[in-house]
Tab-separated table of C-alpha atoms and ligand atoms in Angstrom:
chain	number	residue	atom	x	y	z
A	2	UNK	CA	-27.122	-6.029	7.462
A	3	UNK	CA	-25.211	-4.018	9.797
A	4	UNK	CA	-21.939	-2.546	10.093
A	5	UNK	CA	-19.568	-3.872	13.198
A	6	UNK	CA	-19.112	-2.067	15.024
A	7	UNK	CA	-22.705	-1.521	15.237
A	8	UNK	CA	-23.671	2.532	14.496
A	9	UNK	CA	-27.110	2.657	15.858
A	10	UNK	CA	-26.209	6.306	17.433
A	11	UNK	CA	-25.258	7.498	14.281
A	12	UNK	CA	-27.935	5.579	12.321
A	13	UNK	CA	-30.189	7.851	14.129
A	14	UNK	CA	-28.521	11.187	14.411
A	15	UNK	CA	-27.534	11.470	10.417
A	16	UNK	CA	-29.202	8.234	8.868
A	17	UNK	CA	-28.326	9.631	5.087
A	18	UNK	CA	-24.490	8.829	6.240
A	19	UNK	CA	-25.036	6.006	8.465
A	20	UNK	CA	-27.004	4.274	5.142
A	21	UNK	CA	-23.934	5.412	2.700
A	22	UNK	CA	-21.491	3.632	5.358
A	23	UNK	CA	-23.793	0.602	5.843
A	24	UNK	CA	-23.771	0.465	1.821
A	25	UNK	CA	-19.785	0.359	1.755
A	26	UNK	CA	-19.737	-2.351	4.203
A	27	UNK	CA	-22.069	-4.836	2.083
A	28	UNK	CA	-20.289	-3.550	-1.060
A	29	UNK	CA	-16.767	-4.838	0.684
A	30	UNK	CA	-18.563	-7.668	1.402
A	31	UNK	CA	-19.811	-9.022	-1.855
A	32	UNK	CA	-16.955	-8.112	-3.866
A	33	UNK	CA	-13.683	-9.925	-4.478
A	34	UNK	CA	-11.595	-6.771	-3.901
A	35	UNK	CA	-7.873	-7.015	-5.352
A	36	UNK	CA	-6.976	-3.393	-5.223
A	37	UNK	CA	-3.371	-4.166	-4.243
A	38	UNK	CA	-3.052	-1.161	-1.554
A	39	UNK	CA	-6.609	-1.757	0.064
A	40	UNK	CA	-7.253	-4.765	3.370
A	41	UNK	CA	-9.745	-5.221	5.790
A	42	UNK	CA	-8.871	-4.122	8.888
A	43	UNK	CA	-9.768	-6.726	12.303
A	44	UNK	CA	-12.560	-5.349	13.936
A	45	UNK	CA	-9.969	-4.004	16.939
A	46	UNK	CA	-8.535	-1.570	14.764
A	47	UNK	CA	-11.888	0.259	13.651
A	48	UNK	CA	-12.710	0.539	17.268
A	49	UNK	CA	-9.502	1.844	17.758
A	50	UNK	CA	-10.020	4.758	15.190
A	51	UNK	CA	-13.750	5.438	16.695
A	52	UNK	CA	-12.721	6.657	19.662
A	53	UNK	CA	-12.589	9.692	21.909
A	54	UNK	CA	-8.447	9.750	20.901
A	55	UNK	CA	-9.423	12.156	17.980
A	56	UNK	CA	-10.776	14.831	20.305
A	57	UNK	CA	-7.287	15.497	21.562
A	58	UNK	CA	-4.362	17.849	20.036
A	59	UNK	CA	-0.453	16.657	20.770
A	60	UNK	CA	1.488	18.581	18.799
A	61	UNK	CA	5.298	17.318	19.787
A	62	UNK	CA	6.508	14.439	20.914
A	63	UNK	CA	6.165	12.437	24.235
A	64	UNK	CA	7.497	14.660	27.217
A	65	UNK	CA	7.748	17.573	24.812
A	66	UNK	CA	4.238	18.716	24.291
A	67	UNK	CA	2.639	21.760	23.331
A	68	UNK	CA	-1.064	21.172	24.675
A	69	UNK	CA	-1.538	19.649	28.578
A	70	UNK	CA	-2.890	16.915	29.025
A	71	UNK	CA	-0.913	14.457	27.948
A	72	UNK	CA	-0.814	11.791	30.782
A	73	UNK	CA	-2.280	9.101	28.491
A	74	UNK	CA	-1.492	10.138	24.783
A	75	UNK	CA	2.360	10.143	25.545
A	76	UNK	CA	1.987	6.394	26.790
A	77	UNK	CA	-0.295	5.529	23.587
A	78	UNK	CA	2.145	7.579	21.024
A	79	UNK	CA	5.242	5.426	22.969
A	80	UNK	CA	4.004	1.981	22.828
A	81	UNK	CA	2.921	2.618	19.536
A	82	UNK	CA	6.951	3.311	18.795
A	83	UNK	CA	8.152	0.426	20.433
A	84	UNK	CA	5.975	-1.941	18.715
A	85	UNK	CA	6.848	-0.736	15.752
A	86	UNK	CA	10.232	-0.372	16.499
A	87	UNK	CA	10.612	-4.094	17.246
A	88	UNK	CA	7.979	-5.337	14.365
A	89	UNK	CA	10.599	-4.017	12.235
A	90	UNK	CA	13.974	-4.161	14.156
A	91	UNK	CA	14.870	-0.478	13.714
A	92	UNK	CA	16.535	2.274	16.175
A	93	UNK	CA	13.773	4.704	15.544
A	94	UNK	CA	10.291	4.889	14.533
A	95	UNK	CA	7.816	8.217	14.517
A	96	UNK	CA	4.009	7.256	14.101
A	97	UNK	CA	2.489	10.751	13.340
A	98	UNK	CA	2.657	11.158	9.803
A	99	UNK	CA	-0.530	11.407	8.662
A	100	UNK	CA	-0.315	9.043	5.294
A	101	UNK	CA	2.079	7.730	3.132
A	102	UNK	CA	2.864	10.897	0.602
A	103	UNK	CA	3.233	13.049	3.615
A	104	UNK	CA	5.899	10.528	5.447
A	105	UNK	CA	7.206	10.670	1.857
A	106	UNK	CA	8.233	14.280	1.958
A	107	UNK	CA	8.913	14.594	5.397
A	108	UNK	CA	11.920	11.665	4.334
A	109	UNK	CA	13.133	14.103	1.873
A	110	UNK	CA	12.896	17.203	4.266
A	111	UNK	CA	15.221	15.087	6.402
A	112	UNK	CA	17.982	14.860	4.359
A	113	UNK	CA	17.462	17.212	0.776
A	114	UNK	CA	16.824	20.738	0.304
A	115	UNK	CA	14.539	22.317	-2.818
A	116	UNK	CA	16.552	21.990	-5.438
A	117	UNK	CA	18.432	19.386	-4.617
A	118	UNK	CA	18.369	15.724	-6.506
A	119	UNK	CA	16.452	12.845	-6.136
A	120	UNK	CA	16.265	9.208	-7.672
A	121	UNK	CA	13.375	7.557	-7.561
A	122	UNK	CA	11.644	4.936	-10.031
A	123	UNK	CA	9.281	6.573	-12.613
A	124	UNK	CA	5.812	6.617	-12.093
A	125	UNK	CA	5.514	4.739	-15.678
A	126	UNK	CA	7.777	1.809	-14.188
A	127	UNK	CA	5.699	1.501	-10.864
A	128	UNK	CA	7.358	3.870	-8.895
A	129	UNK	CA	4.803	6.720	-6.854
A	130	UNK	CA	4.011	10.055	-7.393
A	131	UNK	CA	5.932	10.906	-4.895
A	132	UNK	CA	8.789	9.611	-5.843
A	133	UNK	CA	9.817	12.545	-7.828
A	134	UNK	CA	6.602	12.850	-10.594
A	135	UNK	CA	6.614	15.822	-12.656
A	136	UNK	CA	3.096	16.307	-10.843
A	137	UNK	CA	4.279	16.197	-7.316
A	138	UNK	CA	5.689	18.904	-4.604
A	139	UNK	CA	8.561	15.968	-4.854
A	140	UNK	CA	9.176	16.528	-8.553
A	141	UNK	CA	8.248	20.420	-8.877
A	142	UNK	CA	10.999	21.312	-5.636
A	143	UNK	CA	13.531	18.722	-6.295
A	144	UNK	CA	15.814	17.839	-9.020
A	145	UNK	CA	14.046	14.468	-9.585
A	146	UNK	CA	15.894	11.837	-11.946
A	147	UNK	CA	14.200	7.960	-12.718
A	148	UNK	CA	14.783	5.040	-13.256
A	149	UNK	CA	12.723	2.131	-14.638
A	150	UNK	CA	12.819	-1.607	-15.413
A	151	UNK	CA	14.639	-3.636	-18.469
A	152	UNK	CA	12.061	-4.286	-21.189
A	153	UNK	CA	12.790	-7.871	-21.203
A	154	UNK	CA	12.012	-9.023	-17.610
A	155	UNK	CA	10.417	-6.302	-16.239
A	156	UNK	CA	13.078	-5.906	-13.393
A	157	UNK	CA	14.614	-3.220	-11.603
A	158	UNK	CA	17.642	-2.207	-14.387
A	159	UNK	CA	20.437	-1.648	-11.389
A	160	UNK	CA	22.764	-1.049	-14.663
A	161	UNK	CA	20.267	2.055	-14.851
A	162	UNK	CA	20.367	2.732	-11.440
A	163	UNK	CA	23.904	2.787	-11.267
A	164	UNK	CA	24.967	4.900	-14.221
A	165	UNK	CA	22.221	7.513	-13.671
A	166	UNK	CA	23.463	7.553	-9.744
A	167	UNK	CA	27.103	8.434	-11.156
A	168	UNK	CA	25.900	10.898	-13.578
A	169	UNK	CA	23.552	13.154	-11.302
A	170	UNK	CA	25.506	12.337	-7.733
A	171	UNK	CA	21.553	12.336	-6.107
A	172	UNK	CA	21.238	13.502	-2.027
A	173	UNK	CA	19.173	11.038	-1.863
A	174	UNK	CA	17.807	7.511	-3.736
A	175	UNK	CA	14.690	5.932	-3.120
A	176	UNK	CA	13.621	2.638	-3.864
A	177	UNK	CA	10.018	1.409	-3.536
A	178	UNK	CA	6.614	1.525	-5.400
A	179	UNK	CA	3.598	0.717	-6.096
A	180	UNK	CA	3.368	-1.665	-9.390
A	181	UNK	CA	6.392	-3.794	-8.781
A	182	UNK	CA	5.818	-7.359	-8.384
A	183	UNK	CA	9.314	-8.440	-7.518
A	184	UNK	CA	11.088	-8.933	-4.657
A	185	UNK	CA	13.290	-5.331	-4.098
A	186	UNK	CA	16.825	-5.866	-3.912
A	187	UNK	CA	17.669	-3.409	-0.953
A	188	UNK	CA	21.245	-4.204	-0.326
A	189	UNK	CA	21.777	-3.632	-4.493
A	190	UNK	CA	20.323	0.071	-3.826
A	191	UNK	CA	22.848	0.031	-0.835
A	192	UNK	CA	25.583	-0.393	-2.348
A	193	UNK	CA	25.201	2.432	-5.372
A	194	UNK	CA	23.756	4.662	-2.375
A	195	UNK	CA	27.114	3.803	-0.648
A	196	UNK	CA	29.028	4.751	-4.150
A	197	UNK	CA	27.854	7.971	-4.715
A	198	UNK	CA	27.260	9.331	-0.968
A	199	UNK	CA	23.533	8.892	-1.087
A	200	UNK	CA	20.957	8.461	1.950
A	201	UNK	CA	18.525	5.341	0.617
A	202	UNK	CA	15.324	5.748	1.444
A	203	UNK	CA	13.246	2.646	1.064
A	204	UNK	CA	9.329	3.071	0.785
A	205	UNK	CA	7.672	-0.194	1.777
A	206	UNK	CA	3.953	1.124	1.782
A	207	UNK	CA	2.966	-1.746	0.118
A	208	UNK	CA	5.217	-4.662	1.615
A	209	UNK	CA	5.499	-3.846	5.194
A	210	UNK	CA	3.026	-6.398	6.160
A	211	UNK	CA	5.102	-9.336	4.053
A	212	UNK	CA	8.499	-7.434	6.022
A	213	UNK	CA	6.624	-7.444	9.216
A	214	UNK	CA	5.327	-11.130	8.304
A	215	UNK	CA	8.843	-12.412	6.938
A	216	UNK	CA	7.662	-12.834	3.289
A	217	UNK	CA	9.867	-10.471	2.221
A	218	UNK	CA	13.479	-9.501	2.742
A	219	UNK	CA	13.510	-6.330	5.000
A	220	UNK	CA	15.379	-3.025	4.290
A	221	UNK	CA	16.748	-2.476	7.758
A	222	UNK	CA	20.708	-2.245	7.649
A	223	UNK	CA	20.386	-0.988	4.430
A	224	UNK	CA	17.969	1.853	3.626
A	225	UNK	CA	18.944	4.635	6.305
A	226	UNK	CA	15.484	5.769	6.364
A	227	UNK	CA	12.129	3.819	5.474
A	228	UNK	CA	8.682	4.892	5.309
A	229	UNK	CA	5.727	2.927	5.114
A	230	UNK	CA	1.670	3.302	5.090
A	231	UNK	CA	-0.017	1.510	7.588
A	232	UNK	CA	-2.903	0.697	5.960
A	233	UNK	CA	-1.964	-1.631	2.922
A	234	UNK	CA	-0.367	-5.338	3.560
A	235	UNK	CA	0.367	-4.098	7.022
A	236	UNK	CA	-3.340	-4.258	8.128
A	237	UNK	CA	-3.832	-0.920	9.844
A	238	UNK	CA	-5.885	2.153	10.066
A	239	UNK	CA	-4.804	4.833	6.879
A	240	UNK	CA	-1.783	6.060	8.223
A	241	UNK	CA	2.288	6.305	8.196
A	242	UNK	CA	5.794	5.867	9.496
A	243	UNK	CA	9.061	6.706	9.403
A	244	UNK	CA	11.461	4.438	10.384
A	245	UNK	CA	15.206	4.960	10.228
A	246	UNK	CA	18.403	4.489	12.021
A	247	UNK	CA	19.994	6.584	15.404
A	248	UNK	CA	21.503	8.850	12.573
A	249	UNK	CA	18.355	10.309	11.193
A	250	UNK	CA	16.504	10.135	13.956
A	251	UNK	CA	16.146	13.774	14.692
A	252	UNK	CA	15.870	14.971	11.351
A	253	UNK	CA	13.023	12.788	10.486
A	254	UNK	CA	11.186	14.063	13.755
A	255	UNK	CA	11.834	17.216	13.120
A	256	UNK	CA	10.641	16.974	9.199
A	257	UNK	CA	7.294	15.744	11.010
A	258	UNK	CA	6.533	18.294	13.661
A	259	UNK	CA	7.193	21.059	13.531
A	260	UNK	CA	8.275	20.416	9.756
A	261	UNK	CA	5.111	19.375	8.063
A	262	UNK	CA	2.529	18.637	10.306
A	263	UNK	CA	0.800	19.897	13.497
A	264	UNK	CA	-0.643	17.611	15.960
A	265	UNK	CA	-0.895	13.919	15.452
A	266	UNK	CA	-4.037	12.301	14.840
A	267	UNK	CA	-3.757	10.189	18.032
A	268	UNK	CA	-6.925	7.426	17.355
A	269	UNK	CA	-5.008	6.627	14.529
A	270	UNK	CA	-1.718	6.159	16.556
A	271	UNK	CA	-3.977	4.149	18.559
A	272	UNK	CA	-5.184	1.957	15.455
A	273	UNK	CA	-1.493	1.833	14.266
A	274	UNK	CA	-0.324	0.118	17.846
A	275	UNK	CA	-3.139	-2.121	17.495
A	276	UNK	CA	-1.920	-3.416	13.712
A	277	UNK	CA	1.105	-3.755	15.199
A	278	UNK	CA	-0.060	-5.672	18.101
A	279	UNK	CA	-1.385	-8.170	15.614
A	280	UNK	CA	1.883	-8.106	13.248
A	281	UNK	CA	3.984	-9.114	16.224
A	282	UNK	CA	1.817	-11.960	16.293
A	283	UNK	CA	2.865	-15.462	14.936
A	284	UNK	CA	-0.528	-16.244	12.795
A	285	UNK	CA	0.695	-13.122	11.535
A	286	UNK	CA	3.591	-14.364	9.783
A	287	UNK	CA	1.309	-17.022	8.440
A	288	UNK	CA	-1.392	-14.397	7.125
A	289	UNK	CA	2.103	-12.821	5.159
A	290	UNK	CA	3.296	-15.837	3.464
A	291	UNK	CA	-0.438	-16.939	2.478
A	292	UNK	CA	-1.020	-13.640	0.540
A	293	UNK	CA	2.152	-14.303	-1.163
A	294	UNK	CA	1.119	-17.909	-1.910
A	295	UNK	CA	-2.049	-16.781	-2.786
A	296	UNK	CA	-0.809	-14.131	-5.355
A	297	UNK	CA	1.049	-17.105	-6.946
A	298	UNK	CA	-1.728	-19.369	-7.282
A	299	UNK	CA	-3.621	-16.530	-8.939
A	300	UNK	CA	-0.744	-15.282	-11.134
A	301	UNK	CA	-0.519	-19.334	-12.375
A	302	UNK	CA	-4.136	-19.459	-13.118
A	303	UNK	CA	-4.043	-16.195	-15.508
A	304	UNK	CA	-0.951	-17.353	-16.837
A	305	UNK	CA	-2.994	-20.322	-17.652
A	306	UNK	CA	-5.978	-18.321	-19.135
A	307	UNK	CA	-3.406	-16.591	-21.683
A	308	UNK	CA	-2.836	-13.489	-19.605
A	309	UNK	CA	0.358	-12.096	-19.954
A	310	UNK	CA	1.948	-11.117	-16.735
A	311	UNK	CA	4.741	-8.534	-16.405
A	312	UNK	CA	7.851	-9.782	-15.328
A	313	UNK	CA	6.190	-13.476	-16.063
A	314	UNK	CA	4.802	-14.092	-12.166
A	315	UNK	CA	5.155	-12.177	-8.497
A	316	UNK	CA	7.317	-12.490	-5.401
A	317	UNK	CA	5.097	-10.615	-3.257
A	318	UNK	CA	1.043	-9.841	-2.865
A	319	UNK	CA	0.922	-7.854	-6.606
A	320	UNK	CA	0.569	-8.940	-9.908
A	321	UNK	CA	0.315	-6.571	-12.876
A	322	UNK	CA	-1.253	-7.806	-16.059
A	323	UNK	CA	-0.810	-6.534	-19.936
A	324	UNK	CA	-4.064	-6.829	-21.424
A	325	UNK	CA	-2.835	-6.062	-24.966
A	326	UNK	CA	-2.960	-9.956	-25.591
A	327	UNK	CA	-6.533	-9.415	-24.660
A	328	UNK	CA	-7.181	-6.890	-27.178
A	329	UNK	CA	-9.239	-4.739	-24.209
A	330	UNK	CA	-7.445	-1.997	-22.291
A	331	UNK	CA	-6.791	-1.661	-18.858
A	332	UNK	CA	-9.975	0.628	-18.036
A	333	UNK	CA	-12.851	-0.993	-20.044
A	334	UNK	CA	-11.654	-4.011	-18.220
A	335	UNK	CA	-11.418	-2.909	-14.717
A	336	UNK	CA	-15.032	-1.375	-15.445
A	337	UNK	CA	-16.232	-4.491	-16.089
A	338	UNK	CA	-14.667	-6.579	-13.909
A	339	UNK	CA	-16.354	-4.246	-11.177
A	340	UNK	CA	-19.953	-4.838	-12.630
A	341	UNK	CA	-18.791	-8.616	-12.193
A	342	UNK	CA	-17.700	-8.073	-8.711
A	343	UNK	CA	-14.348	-7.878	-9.117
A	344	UNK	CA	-12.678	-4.647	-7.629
A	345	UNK	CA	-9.094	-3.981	-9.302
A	346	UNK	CA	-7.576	-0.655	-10.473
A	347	UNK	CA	-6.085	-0.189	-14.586
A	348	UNK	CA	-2.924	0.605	-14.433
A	349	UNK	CA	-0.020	1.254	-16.624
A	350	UNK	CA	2.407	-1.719	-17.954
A	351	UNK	CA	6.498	-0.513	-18.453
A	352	UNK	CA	6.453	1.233	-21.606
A	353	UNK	CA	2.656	1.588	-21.824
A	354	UNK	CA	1.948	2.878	-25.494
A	355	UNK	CA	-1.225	4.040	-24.393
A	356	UNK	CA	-1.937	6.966	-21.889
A	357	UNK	CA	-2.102	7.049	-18.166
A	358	UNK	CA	-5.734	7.713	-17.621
A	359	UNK	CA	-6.302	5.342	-20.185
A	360	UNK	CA	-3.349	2.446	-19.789
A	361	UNK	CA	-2.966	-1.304	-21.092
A	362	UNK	CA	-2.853	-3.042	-17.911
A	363	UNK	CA	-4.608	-3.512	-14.734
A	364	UNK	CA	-3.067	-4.374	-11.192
A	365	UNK	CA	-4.003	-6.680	-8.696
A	366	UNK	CA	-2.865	-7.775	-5.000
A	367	UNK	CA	-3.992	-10.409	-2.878
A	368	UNK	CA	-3.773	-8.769	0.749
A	369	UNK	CA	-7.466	-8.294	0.883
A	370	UNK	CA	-8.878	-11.624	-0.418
A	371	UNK	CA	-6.198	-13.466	1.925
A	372	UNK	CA	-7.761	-11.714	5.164
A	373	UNK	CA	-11.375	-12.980	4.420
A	374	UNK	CA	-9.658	-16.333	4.124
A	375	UNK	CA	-9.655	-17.220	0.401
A	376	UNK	CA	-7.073	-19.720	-0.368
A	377	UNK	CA	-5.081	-20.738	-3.377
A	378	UNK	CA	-7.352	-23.469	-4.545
A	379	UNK	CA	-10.135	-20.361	-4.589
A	380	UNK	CA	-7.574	-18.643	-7.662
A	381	UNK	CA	-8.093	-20.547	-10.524
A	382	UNK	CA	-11.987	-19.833	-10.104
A	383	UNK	CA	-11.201	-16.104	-9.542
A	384	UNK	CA	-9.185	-16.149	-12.858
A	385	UNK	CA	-12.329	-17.992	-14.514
A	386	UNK	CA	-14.252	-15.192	-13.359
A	387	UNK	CA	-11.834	-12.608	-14.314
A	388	UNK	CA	-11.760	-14.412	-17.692
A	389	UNK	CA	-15.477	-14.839	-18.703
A	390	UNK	CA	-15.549	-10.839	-17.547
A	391	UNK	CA	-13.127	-9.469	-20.071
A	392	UNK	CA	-15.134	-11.887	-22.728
A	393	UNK	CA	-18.818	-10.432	-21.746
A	394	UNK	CA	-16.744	-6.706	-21.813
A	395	UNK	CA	-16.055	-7.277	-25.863
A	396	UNK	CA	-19.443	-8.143	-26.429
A	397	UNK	CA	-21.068	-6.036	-23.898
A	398	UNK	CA	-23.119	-8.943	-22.327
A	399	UNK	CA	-24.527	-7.563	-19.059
A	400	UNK	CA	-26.174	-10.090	-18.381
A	401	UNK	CA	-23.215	-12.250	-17.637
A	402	UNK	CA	-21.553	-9.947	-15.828
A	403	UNK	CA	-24.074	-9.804	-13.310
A	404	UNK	CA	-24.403	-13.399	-13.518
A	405	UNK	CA	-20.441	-13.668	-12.320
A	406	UNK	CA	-21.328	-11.086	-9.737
A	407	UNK	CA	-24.355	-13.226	-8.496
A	408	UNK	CA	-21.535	-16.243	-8.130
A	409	UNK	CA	-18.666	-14.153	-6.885
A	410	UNK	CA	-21.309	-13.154	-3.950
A	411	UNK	CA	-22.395	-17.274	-3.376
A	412	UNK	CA	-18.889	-18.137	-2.779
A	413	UNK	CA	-17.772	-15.161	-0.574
A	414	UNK	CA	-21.090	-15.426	1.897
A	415	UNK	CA	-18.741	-18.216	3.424
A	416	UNK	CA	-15.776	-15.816	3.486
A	417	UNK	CA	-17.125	-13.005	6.061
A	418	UNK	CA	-15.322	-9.893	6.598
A	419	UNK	CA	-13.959	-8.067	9.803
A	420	UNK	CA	-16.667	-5.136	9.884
A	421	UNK	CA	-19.959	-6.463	8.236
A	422	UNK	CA	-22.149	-9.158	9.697
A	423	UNK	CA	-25.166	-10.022	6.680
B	517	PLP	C1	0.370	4.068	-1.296
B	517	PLP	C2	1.755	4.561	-1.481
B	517	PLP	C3	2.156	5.809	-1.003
B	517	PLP	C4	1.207	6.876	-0.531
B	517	PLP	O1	0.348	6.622	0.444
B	517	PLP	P1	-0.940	7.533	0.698
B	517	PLP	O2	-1.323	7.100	2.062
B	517	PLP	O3	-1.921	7.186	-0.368
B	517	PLP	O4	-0.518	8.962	0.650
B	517	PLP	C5	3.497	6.151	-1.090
B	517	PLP	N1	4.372	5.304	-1.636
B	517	PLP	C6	4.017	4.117	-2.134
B	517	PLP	C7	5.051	3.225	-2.727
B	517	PLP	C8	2.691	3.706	-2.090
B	517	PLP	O5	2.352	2.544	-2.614
């Protein structure tokens, strides 16, 4: 079993974190991981992030620098912004934020001030923690309002949106999250942005690989400023972006350096222009619309089984399921799914009776499984799996649970992964 890249260096200088690594490559291996935020990255983009780039400090921009020696970082940090710039057809792009919930507050430092107010979907409803939470710098230093989804089809309630827009007169409205299986309606948040003066901010952390891929309908010309993670559907290294129009540009650089941050981690910039090497690519497009397809095929198959979907299906790479039908809850499930090899996270459902830490639902995306080449015929077998689990769960039969595992690794040993050869 070894990593790839190979880490026979670091095997020998510190084997005790060399073996932990070597263990987290098999365990990505042998598991059917449908954490909805997580990928593989191609082997191209670890190198990418292993290189001497992280030994060098950049703080500013290209041809405004703080440190010398620039000559090759301000070439790496601009093709990085071009490719994404035309992966995404936008005016402006800045690569240096260093994940998602920092670009997230460096969007708001571009256009709000503490105090100020926000509207962003609640954390209960699928939006992100930094869209306003109670628990987040977003919530404690702005005036954060949310919004949420009608009971009845588990949709974005732009009736909501609207009204609570009129009533607070927000700086700013964002639209994005993590939970939402539907396809987001950016020019709807447009147009109440346009009503009540608002910038729109669009966070596509988790859809910028379907945008990039065409599999979903893109913000641009809509949202004035968009941020994204790099390292979900997109297929890159952990890291950020803000995009946005000629308007914002400066103030979202600014927000960055010297607003937030200090000097850019530049072997990530690195890994980010690679992803979007690849995204630029056509098989990319077709990697985009087969996560989506396989999401579907999964969704059916549970569906099928008698689980209860929110919102009835997906448009995109996510599904979110309500266990209650089930009679388990989200967490004894996703426990137990993991002992069967079966990586997912619990999560809440829209107007969860139970607690947070301890929710009805769990939430699944098929980014991850579609890389290693899993296809929708593979789904109803994975929703077999996923069934039998939650059955072994109620009658704590460990047994079968590490029988599934045993079967979940047979049919993935012909699925290999970027970054482990067995
Ligand atoms: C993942 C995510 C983020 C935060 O990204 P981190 O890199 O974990 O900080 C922000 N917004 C949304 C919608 C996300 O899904």
């Amino acid at each position: 079993m070894t990593h790839q890249p190979a880490i026979p260096t670091l095997t020998a200088a510190d084997p005790q974190i060399a073996g932990i690594v070597e263990d987290e490559a098999r365990r990505q291996a042998e598991k059917i991981r449908l954490i909805a935020s997580e990928n593989y990255v191609s082997q191209a983009v670890l190198e990418a992030t292993g290189t001497v780039l992280t030994n060098k400090y950049s703080e500013g921009y290209a041809g405004k620098r703080y440190y010398e020696g620039q000559q090759f970082i301000d070439p790496l940090e601009e093709l990085a912004i071009e490719r994404a710039k035309a992966v995404f057809g936008v005016d402006h792009a800045n690569v240096q934020p260093y994940s998602g919930s920092p670009a997230n507050l460096a969007a708001y430092m571009a256009v709000v001030k503490p105090g100020d107010t926000v509207l962003g979907m609640g954390l209960p409803a699928g939006g992100h923690l930094t869209h306003g939470a109670s628990v987040s710098a977003t919530g404690k230093w702005f005036n954060a309002v949310h919004y949420g989804v009608r009971k009845e089809t588990g949709r974005i309630d732009f009736d909501q949106v609207r009204d609570l827009a009129k009533e607070h007169r927000p700086k700013l409205i964002i639209a994005g999250g993590t939970a939402i299986p539907r396809t987001i309606d950016f020019p709807a948040f447009a147009e109440i942005a346009r009503e009540v003066g608002a910038v729109l901010v669009a966070d596509i952390a988790h859809i910028a690989g379907l945008i990039a891929g065409g599999a979903h309908p893109s913000p641009v010309g809509h949202a004035q400023i968009i941020t994204t993670t790099t390292h979900k559907t997109l297929r890159g290294p952990r890291g950020a972006m803000i995009l946005s129009d000629a308007e914002h540009a400066k103030a979202v650089d600014k927000a960055v350096f010297p607003g937030l941050q200090g000097g850019p981690h530049n072997h990530t910039t690195a890994a980010i222009a690679v992803a979007l090497g690849e995204a630029s690519k056509p098989e990319f497009r077709d990697y985009a619309h087969a996560i989506v397809a396989n999401a579907k095929a999964l969704g059916d198959a549970l569906t099928a089984r008698g689980f209860d979907l929110v919102s009835g299906g997906t448009d995109n790479h996510l599904l979110l399921v309500d266990l209650t039908s089930k009679q388990i809850g989200g967490k004894p499930a996703a426990k137990a799914l993991d002992k069967a090899g079966i990586e997912l996270n619990f999560n809440a459902v829209p107007f969860d009776p139970r607690k947070p830490f301890d929710p009805s639902g769990i939430r699944l995306g098929t980014a991850a499984i579609t890389t290693r080449g899993l296809t929708p015929e593979h789904q109803p077998q994975i929703a077999e799996w996923m069934d039998r689990t939650i059955a072994a769960a109620a009658s704590e039969d460990e047994a079968a649970l590490d029988k599934i595992a045993g079967e979940v690794r047979d049919l993935l040993t012909a699925y290999p992964i970027p970054g482990y050869r067995a």
